[in-house]
Short mmCIF file of C-alpha atoms and ligand atoms in Angstrom, two decimals:
data_model
loop_
_atom_site.label_atom_id
_atom_site.label_comp_id
_atom_site.label_asym_id
_atom_site.label_seq_id
_atom_site.Cartn_x
_atom_site.Cartn_y
_atom_site.Cartn_z
CA MET W 1 141.37 137.57 -23.11
CA LYS W 2 145.09 138.10 -23.68
CA PRO W 3 147.09 134.86 -23.66
CA GLY W 4 149.30 136.30 -20.94
CA ARG W 5 146.35 136.64 -18.66
CA SER W 6 145.06 133.12 -19.11
CA ASN W 7 148.57 131.85 -18.42
CA ARG W 8 148.66 133.93 -15.29
CA ARG W 9 145.35 132.54 -14.16
CA ARG W 10 146.58 129.02 -14.75
CA PHE W 11 149.71 129.70 -12.71
CA LEU W 12 147.59 131.16 -9.94
CA GLN W 13 145.46 128.04 -9.94
CA SER W 14 148.49 125.78 -9.69
CA GLY W 15 149.83 128.16 -7.04
CA ALA W 16 146.71 127.51 -5.00
CA GLY W 17 147.38 123.79 -5.40
CA LEU W 18 150.89 124.25 -4.14
CA GLY W 19 149.63 126.17 -1.12
CA ALA W 20 147.25 123.33 -0.30
CA ALA W 21 150.06 120.82 -0.55
CA LEU W 22 152.20 122.87 1.83
CA ALA W 23 149.33 123.18 4.27
CA ALA W 24 148.88 119.42 4.24
CA GLY W 25 152.51 119.06 5.31
CA ALA W 26 152.13 121.69 8.02
CA GLY W 27 152.19 120.88 11.69
CA LEU W 28 154.58 117.95 11.33
CA ALA W 29 155.97 117.41 14.77
CA ALA W 30 159.68 117.34 15.41
CA ASP W 31 160.93 113.83 16.14
CA ASP W 32 163.74 113.82 18.73
CA THR W 33 164.93 110.38 17.72
CA LYS W 34 165.95 111.71 14.28
CA PRO W 35 168.93 113.92 13.33
CA ALA W 36 168.34 117.58 12.38
CA SER W 37 168.65 116.69 8.69
CA GLU W 38 165.53 114.53 8.96
CA GLN W 39 163.36 116.95 10.92
CA PRO W 40 160.50 118.59 9.05
CA ALA W 41 161.17 122.11 7.81
CA PRO W 42 159.51 124.82 9.94
CA ASP W 43 155.95 125.71 8.99
CA ASP W 44 156.91 129.36 8.85
CA PRO W 45 160.62 129.93 8.17
CA THR W 46 160.19 133.66 8.90
CA LYS W 47 159.58 132.80 12.56
CA VAL W 48 162.81 130.94 13.24
CA GLN W 49 166.44 131.94 13.05
CA GLY W 50 168.08 130.14 10.13
CA ARG W 51 171.15 127.99 10.49
CA ARG W 52 174.67 129.39 10.47
CA ALA W 53 176.98 129.85 7.51
CA SER W 54 179.04 126.82 6.53
CA ALA W 55 182.64 126.38 5.39
CA TYR W 56 181.95 124.23 2.32
CA GLY W 57 178.45 124.27 0.86
CA GLU W 58 175.94 121.52 0.32
CA ARG W 59 172.73 121.49 -1.66
CA SER W 60 169.34 121.52 0.02
CA ARG W 61 168.55 118.30 1.84
CA PHE W 62 165.39 118.14 -0.27
CA GLU W 63 167.37 117.75 -3.49
CA THR W 64 168.03 114.08 -4.09
CA ALA W 65 169.30 113.63 -7.67
CA VAL W 66 172.44 111.51 -7.66
CA ARG W 67 174.73 109.76 -10.11
CA THR W 68 173.92 106.16 -10.96
CA VAL W 69 177.03 104.34 -9.78
CA GLN W 70 178.10 101.36 -11.85
CA GLU W 71 181.22 99.23 -11.57
CA HIS W 72 183.61 101.44 -13.56
CA ASN W 73 181.61 104.60 -14.04
CA SER W 74 178.82 106.79 -12.80
CA LEU W 75 176.09 108.51 -14.80
CA THR W 76 175.01 112.16 -14.56
CA PRO W 77 171.31 112.56 -13.67
CA LEU W 78 170.55 114.52 -16.85
CA ALA W 79 166.85 114.88 -16.03
CA ALA W 80 167.68 116.89 -12.90
CA MET W 81 170.04 119.32 -14.64
CA THR W 82 169.08 122.93 -15.31
CA GLY W 83 170.88 125.06 -17.90
CA ILE W 84 174.08 123.68 -19.43
CA ILE W 85 176.57 123.32 -16.57
CA THR W 86 176.95 120.04 -14.70
CA PRO W 87 177.78 120.65 -11.02
CA ASN W 88 181.04 119.02 -10.03
CA ALA W 89 179.43 116.58 -7.60
CA LEU W 90 177.29 115.21 -10.45
CA HIS W 91 179.83 115.16 -13.30
CA PHE W 92 179.87 111.68 -14.84
CA GLU W 93 182.85 109.45 -14.08
CA ARG W 94 184.65 106.81 -16.05
CA HIS W 95 187.65 105.16 -14.43
CA HIS W 96 189.57 102.25 -15.86
CA ALA W 97 191.41 101.57 -12.58
CA GLY W 98 189.63 103.63 -9.95
CA VAL W 99 190.35 107.15 -8.65
CA PRO W 100 193.99 107.60 -7.61
CA ASP W 101 194.88 109.59 -4.49
CA ILE W 102 197.41 112.20 -5.65
CA ASP W 103 199.26 114.77 -3.56
CA PRO W 104 199.48 117.86 -5.82
CA ARG W 105 202.75 118.93 -4.16
CA ARG W 106 204.43 115.76 -5.39
CA HIS W 107 202.76 115.59 -8.78
CA ARG W 108 204.82 116.40 -11.89
CA LEU W 109 203.93 116.86 -15.54
CA MET W 110 206.73 115.94 -17.92
CA ILE W 111 206.78 117.18 -21.51
CA HIS W 112 209.46 115.50 -23.59
CA GLY W 113 210.16 113.63 -26.84
CA LEU W 114 210.68 115.62 -30.04
CA VAL W 115 211.24 118.91 -28.21
CA ASP W 116 214.20 121.25 -27.78
CA ARG W 117 213.69 121.89 -24.06
CA PRO W 118 212.03 119.05 -22.09
CA LEU W 119 209.93 120.33 -19.18
CA MET W 120 209.26 118.91 -15.75
CA LEU W 121 206.47 121.01 -14.24
CA THR W 122 205.10 121.19 -10.72
CA MET W 123 201.50 122.31 -10.21
CA ASP W 124 202.87 125.69 -9.08
CA ASP W 125 204.86 125.97 -12.32
CA LEU W 126 201.76 125.14 -14.33
CA LYS W 127 199.69 127.76 -12.56
CA ARG W 128 202.23 130.49 -13.41
CA PHE W 129 201.41 130.17 -17.10
CA PRO W 130 198.63 132.40 -18.46
CA ALA W 131 195.36 130.54 -17.95
CA VAL W 132 192.14 130.26 -19.95
CA SER W 133 188.61 129.12 -19.01
CA ARG W 134 186.24 127.58 -21.52
CA ILE W 135 182.95 125.70 -21.36
CA TYR W 136 182.99 122.27 -22.99
CA PHE W 137 180.87 119.14 -22.94
CA MET W 138 182.46 115.74 -22.54
CA GLU W 139 180.95 112.46 -23.60
CA CYS W 140 182.26 108.92 -23.29
CA SER W 141 182.15 107.33 -26.75
CA GLY W 142 180.33 104.38 -25.17
CA ASN W 143 177.50 106.63 -23.99
CA GLY W 144 173.89 105.66 -24.56
CA SER W 145 174.70 102.85 -26.93
CA ARG W 146 171.68 100.74 -26.01
CA ARG W 147 170.24 99.92 -29.41
CA THR W 148 166.81 99.26 -28.02
CA GLY W 149 166.45 102.76 -26.64
CA LEU W 150 166.65 104.22 -23.15
CA ARG W 151 164.44 103.59 -20.13
CA THR W 152 165.62 106.79 -18.46
CA VAL W 153 167.69 109.66 -19.85
CA GLN W 154 170.21 108.97 -17.08
CA GLU W 155 171.11 105.75 -18.90
CA ALA W 156 172.77 108.10 -21.41
CA GLY W 157 174.45 110.04 -18.61
CA LEU W 158 178.07 109.32 -19.57
CA THR W 159 178.17 112.97 -20.56
CA SER W 160 178.49 116.28 -18.71
CA CYS W 161 179.41 119.90 -19.42
CA ALA W 162 181.62 122.15 -17.33
CA GLU W 163 183.81 125.23 -17.38
CA TRP W 164 187.40 124.02 -17.56
CA THR W 165 190.34 126.20 -16.55
CA GLY W 166 193.97 125.59 -17.31
CA VAL W 167 196.81 126.30 -19.71
CA ASN W 168 196.62 125.96 -23.48
CA LEU W 169 198.69 122.90 -24.38
CA SER W 170 199.96 124.89 -27.38
CA LEU W 171 201.63 127.30 -24.96
CA LEU W 172 203.41 124.49 -23.10
CA LEU W 173 204.46 122.89 -26.37
CA ARG W 174 205.86 126.20 -27.59
CA GLU W 175 207.70 126.55 -24.31
CA ALA W 176 209.23 123.11 -24.88
CA GLY W 177 209.93 123.85 -28.56
CA VAL W 178 208.40 121.25 -30.88
CA ARG W 179 210.92 119.84 -33.36
CA THR W 180 210.31 119.19 -37.03
CA GLY W 181 209.13 115.65 -37.67
CA ALA W 182 206.67 115.82 -34.77
CA ASN W 183 203.08 114.98 -35.78
CA TRP W 184 201.42 113.57 -32.68
CA ILE W 185 201.60 113.75 -28.93
CA VAL W 186 201.06 110.86 -26.53
CA ALA W 187 199.48 111.65 -23.16
CA GLU W 188 199.76 109.38 -20.12
CA GLY W 189 197.86 109.32 -16.85
CA SER W 190 199.23 108.42 -13.43
CA ASP W 191 196.40 106.09 -12.41
CA ALA W 192 196.85 102.33 -12.24
CA ALA W 193 195.44 102.12 -15.80
CA LYS W 194 198.23 104.44 -17.05
CA MET W 195 195.71 105.57 -19.64
CA THR W 196 197.66 106.48 -22.76
CA ARG W 197 196.29 108.12 -25.89
CA SER W 198 197.70 109.70 -29.03
CA VAL W 199 196.48 113.10 -30.25
CA ARG W 200 197.33 114.76 -33.55
CA LEU W 201 199.69 117.70 -33.09
CA ALA W 202 197.31 119.95 -35.06
CA LYS W 203 194.59 119.38 -32.45
CA ALA W 204 197.06 119.67 -29.57
CA MET W 205 198.15 123.07 -30.92
CA ASN W 206 194.56 124.16 -31.52
CA ASP W 207 192.30 123.97 -28.45
CA VAL W 208 193.54 121.28 -26.05
CA LEU W 209 193.78 122.33 -22.40
CA VAL W 210 195.95 121.14 -19.58
CA ALA W 211 193.21 121.73 -17.04
CA TYR W 212 193.31 122.07 -13.28
CA GLY W 213 190.03 123.94 -12.71
CA GLN W 214 186.45 122.73 -13.03
CA ASN W 215 183.49 125.07 -12.57
CA GLY W 216 185.40 127.55 -10.45
CA GLU W 217 187.26 125.17 -8.15
CA ALA W 218 190.02 122.60 -8.43
CA LEU W 219 189.26 119.51 -10.51
CA ARG W 220 187.52 116.83 -8.52
CA PRO W 221 189.67 113.73 -7.91
CA GLU W 222 187.14 111.85 -10.07
CA GLN W 223 187.84 114.25 -12.95
CA GLY W 224 191.63 113.96 -12.80
CA TYR W 225 192.93 116.00 -9.85
CA PRO W 226 195.33 117.71 -9.84
CA VAL W 227 195.53 118.00 -13.65
CA ARG W 228 194.02 116.45 -16.74
CA MET W 229 194.25 116.89 -20.45
CA PHE W 230 190.99 118.18 -21.92
CA VAL W 231 190.44 117.57 -25.63
CA PRO W 232 187.32 119.55 -26.65
CA GLY W 233 184.71 117.76 -28.74
CA TRP W 234 186.57 114.48 -28.86
CA GLU W 235 185.57 111.20 -27.23
CA GLY W 236 185.98 111.39 -23.45
CA ASN W 237 188.60 108.66 -23.33
CA ILE W 238 191.22 110.89 -24.91
CA SER W 239 190.96 113.49 -22.14
CA VAL W 240 193.58 111.73 -20.03
CA LYS W 241 193.05 112.33 -16.32
CA TRP W 242 195.75 112.55 -13.64
CA LEU W 243 198.06 113.67 -16.46
CA ARG W 244 201.76 113.07 -15.80
CA ARG W 245 203.41 112.90 -19.21
CA ILE W 246 203.14 114.29 -22.70
CA LYS W 247 205.57 112.94 -25.24
CA VAL W 248 205.90 114.64 -28.61
CA VAL W 249 206.25 111.93 -31.26
CA ASP W 250 206.21 111.31 -35.01
CA ALA W 251 203.32 108.82 -35.20
CA PRO W 252 200.45 107.55 -33.03
CA TYR W 253 201.48 104.96 -30.45
CA GLN W 254 198.74 102.38 -31.19
CA THR W 255 198.01 101.89 -27.49
CA ARG W 256 195.39 99.51 -26.14
CA GLU W 257 192.88 102.37 -26.06
CA GLU W 258 193.29 103.01 -29.78
CA THR W 259 193.41 99.43 -31.07
CA SER W 260 191.52 96.78 -29.11
CA LYS W 261 189.32 99.49 -27.54
CA TYR W 262 187.79 102.67 -28.97
CA THR W 263 187.80 101.39 -32.54
CA ASP W 264 184.60 100.58 -34.43
CA LEU W 265 184.34 97.28 -36.30
CA MET W 266 182.33 98.02 -39.45
CA PRO W 267 180.16 95.64 -41.53
CA SER W 268 183.00 95.40 -44.10
CA GLY W 269 185.11 93.67 -41.46
CA LYS W 270 187.45 96.66 -41.24
CA ALA W 271 187.61 98.76 -38.11
CA ARG W 272 187.44 102.53 -37.98
CA GLN W 273 190.28 103.89 -35.88
CA PHE W 274 190.81 107.33 -34.32
CA THR W 275 187.13 108.23 -34.47
CA PHE W 276 187.87 111.17 -32.25
CA GLU W 277 185.05 113.66 -32.78
CA MET W 278 181.74 113.12 -31.06
CA ASP W 279 178.83 113.25 -33.48
CA PRO W 280 175.90 115.64 -32.98
CA LYS W 281 173.50 114.35 -30.35
CA SER W 282 170.48 115.57 -28.45
CA LEU W 283 168.37 114.22 -25.64
CA ILE W 284 165.02 115.38 -24.37
CA THR W 285 165.50 115.55 -20.61
CA PHE W 286 161.91 116.60 -19.88
CA PRO W 287 159.67 114.76 -20.32
CA SER W 288 161.89 111.70 -20.15
CA GLY W 289 161.65 108.05 -19.16
CA GLY W 290 160.48 107.37 -15.63
CA GLN W 291 158.67 110.69 -15.26
CA LYS W 292 154.90 111.18 -15.16
CA LEU W 293 152.88 114.02 -16.67
CA GLN W 294 150.05 115.25 -14.48
CA GLY W 295 147.35 115.31 -17.17
CA PRO W 296 146.88 117.15 -20.46
CA GLY W 297 147.89 120.78 -20.84
CA PHE W 298 150.93 122.98 -21.33
CA TYR W 299 154.43 121.58 -20.97
CA GLU W 300 157.83 122.89 -21.91
CA ILE W 301 159.78 120.13 -23.60
CA SER W 302 163.43 120.70 -22.75
CA GLY W 303 166.72 119.01 -23.40
CA LEU W 304 170.39 119.17 -24.29
CA ALA W 305 172.19 119.12 -27.64
CA TRP W 306 175.88 119.06 -28.49
CA SER W 307 178.31 118.31 -31.27
CA GLY W 308 182.02 117.53 -31.19
CA ARG W 309 182.46 119.43 -34.46
CA GLY W 310 181.22 122.86 -33.47
CA ALA W 311 178.18 124.82 -32.38
CA ILE W 312 174.59 123.59 -32.50
CA ARG W 313 172.62 125.52 -35.12
CA ARG W 314 169.22 123.91 -34.86
CA VAL W 315 167.24 121.51 -32.72
CA GLU W 316 163.94 120.15 -34.01
CA VAL W 317 161.34 118.45 -31.87
CA SER W 318 158.73 115.99 -33.06
CA THR W 319 155.67 115.04 -31.03
CA ASP W 320 154.41 112.47 -33.57
CA ARG W 321 157.28 109.97 -33.83
CA GLY W 322 159.13 111.91 -36.48
CA LEU W 323 156.27 112.62 -38.92
CA THR W 324 156.55 116.37 -38.47
CA TRP W 325 159.25 118.50 -36.85
CA LYS W 326 159.25 121.96 -35.30
CA ASP W 327 162.19 124.17 -34.41
CA ALA W 328 162.94 124.38 -30.72
CA ILE W 329 164.22 127.58 -29.11
CA LEU W 330 167.95 127.51 -28.39
CA GLN W 331 168.73 128.96 -24.99
CA GLU W 332 171.70 131.36 -24.98
CA PRO W 333 174.60 130.95 -24.73
CA VAL W 334 175.03 128.69 -27.76
CA LEU W 335 178.72 127.78 -27.53
CA PRO W 336 180.80 125.52 -29.77
CA LEU W 337 181.64 122.11 -28.27
CA ALA W 338 179.37 122.78 -25.29
CA TYR W 339 175.84 121.76 -24.37
CA THR W 340 173.09 123.85 -25.87
CA ARG W 341 169.84 123.83 -23.89
CA PHE W 342 166.72 123.70 -26.07
CA ARG W 343 163.13 124.43 -25.13
CA HIS W 344 159.88 123.82 -26.95
CA ALA W 345 156.42 124.90 -25.83
CA TRP W 346 153.94 122.06 -26.21
CA LYS W 347 150.36 121.30 -25.37
CA TRP W 348 149.68 117.67 -24.63
CA ASP W 349 146.17 116.57 -25.62
CA GLY W 350 146.30 113.51 -23.41
CA SER W 351 146.66 110.92 -26.17
CA GLU W 352 149.60 108.55 -26.56
CA VAL W 353 152.47 110.35 -28.30
CA VAL W 354 156.15 109.82 -29.06
CA LEU W 355 158.58 112.70 -28.55
CA GLN W 356 161.86 112.96 -30.43
CA SER W 357 164.58 115.57 -30.85
CA ARG W 358 167.08 116.00 -33.68
CA CYS W 359 169.96 118.47 -33.67
CA THR W 360 172.04 119.88 -36.49
CA ASP W 361 175.45 121.47 -36.01
CA GLU W 362 177.14 124.35 -37.82
CA HIS W 363 178.45 121.97 -40.49
CA GLY W 364 174.98 120.64 -41.27
CA ASP W 365 175.68 117.29 -39.60
CA THR W 366 172.63 115.82 -37.92
CA GLN W 367 171.38 112.75 -36.06
CA PRO W 368 170.27 109.64 -37.93
CA PRO W 369 167.24 107.50 -37.10
CA VAL W 370 168.25 104.34 -35.20
CA GLU W 371 167.66 102.08 -38.23
CA ALA W 372 169.92 104.19 -40.47
CA LEU W 373 172.69 104.23 -37.88
CA LEU W 374 172.54 100.48 -37.33
CA LYS W 375 172.52 99.89 -41.11
CA ALA W 376 175.62 102.00 -41.59
CA ARG W 377 177.53 100.69 -38.58
CA GLY W 378 176.45 97.06 -38.42
CA GLU W 379 176.14 94.91 -35.32
CA ASN W 380 179.69 95.03 -33.98
CA SER W 381 180.17 98.71 -33.35
CA THR W 382 178.77 100.28 -30.22
CA TYR W 383 180.77 103.49 -29.74
CA HIS W 384 179.58 106.84 -31.10
CA PHE W 385 175.90 106.01 -30.92
CA ASN W 386 174.09 109.26 -31.75
CA ALA W 387 170.76 108.05 -33.10
CA ILE W 388 167.52 109.94 -32.47
CA GLN W 389 165.99 108.88 -29.14
CA SER W 390 162.28 108.47 -28.53
CA TRP W 391 160.12 108.91 -25.45
CA LYS W 392 156.61 107.49 -25.45
CA ILE W 393 153.99 109.21 -23.32
CA THR W 394 151.13 106.89 -22.53
CA ALA W 395 147.56 108.16 -22.12
CA ASP W 396 147.98 108.03 -18.32
CA GLY W 397 151.02 110.31 -18.51
CA ASN W 398 153.80 107.80 -17.97
CA VAL W 399 156.97 108.50 -19.93
CA GLU W 400 158.64 105.37 -21.29
CA ASN W 401 161.24 104.16 -23.74
CA GLY W 402 159.74 104.99 -27.15
CA PHE W 403 161.91 102.58 -29.14
CA ALA W 404 159.76 100.78 -31.67
N1 MTE K 501 194.09 108.42 -16.62
C1 MTE K 501 192.85 108.14 -17.03
N2 MTE K 501 192.24 109.02 -17.84
C2 MTE K 501 190.99 108.79 -18.28
C3 MTE K 501 190.31 107.60 -17.92
C4 MTE K 501 190.96 106.68 -17.07
O1 MTE K 501 190.44 105.64 -16.67
N3 MTE K 501 192.23 107.00 -16.64
N4 MTE K 501 189.05 107.35 -18.44
C5 MTE K 501 188.76 108.02 -19.71
C6 MTE K 501 187.39 107.88 -20.16
S1 MTE K 501 186.98 106.40 -20.89
C7 MTE K 501 186.50 108.93 -20.14
S2 MTE K 501 184.98 108.81 -20.84
C8 MTE K 501 186.83 110.19 -19.45
C9 MTE K 501 185.85 110.46 -18.33
O2 MTE K 501 186.15 111.64 -17.66
P1 MTE K 501 185.39 111.98 -16.30
O3 MTE K 501 185.52 110.79 -15.38
O4 MTE K 501 186.01 113.21 -15.77
O5 MTE K 501 183.94 112.20 -16.66
O6 MTE K 501 188.13 110.18 -18.90
C10 MTE K 501 189.11 109.50 -19.66
N5 MTE K 501 190.40 109.70 -19.08
MO1 MO K 502 184.96 106.71 -22.01
#
């Protein structure tokens, strides 16, 4: 028999199972004490007029994935994501002083310092410049730094990927006229944290965006409405939200966020500073911690890979705790500094296994095993944790932290 046919038969069998499940839910009576959103769906949707169009859309009431909200941040539910784009309502958040409430009509972006023509831009001014849209991941440098592994992939959800729209910072800097002697810029936010970070001029002139659009609509307030700086591939902290000022300067400003925070104390006792680029990282999102496999058989292992230095070239998957590795399929598009979705066909034999993924970027940089990373970085550094993650699947199908 052709493999295609046996697959088809298997799908038909599971289809029959699905039908049975639907039938079991059939005949649920409407309950007048509950709002419409809690009523059972009609047994036969072809027999009832659907609801009316709505002014601003919402997902199906049966979809329940949400961000994990913590004190100063929220985590994207990576296991529920399809493809490479994070919907705006589920983009991770990291706020040092909450989400400010900003009226875009009163917001200004000032560009000054070592420039010939200082600028004071309204949002309307900004939107008159030629715009660009590009897809980029973002990751907080503190993401997934639990050295003893993850219980769920959402614990490493301080990362998301979106299409960002705005003006190339290089264009604004050319408009202002950068003077000789300028080597860095300093960007400042208008939240109560007044987040301030220094960026090398070379990067600012290369691919940094002054972004006001996110996945086809205005930035969400959580992501920096009405305008943020977006620094592709670099640690999330540097993408200053609620951007109000860019000063062109000769040297970095040594702000709190680049001295006491966002530096990595190494075993030598010296700290690494300005560790801007995010290292290559991958996460298997299915199967992942907290999920349960319904018995042996075919599964598509799937996950996300990214690198702050360029495009992902290869993702390997191991189903035997790193003894052997196989190349996963990279789902198009494979874009630089964006998520790459990988997929790997796998047949689970029902025995206890440990799944791992390892990505390599276009420069040949790859992910280290946890032990190697800890040896190199020591005990005091927690940022930029990109070690290989492990998921253990127990014989009864439970997916757990595979750290050993
Ligand atoms: N003004 C301002 N910008 C900021 C922050 C902040 O608290 N204030 N947090 C930073 C950090 S630590 C990260 S990881 C990213 C998070 O961006 P997001 O909330 O859009 O995911 O924004 C950065 N930009
Ligand atoms: Mo961050």
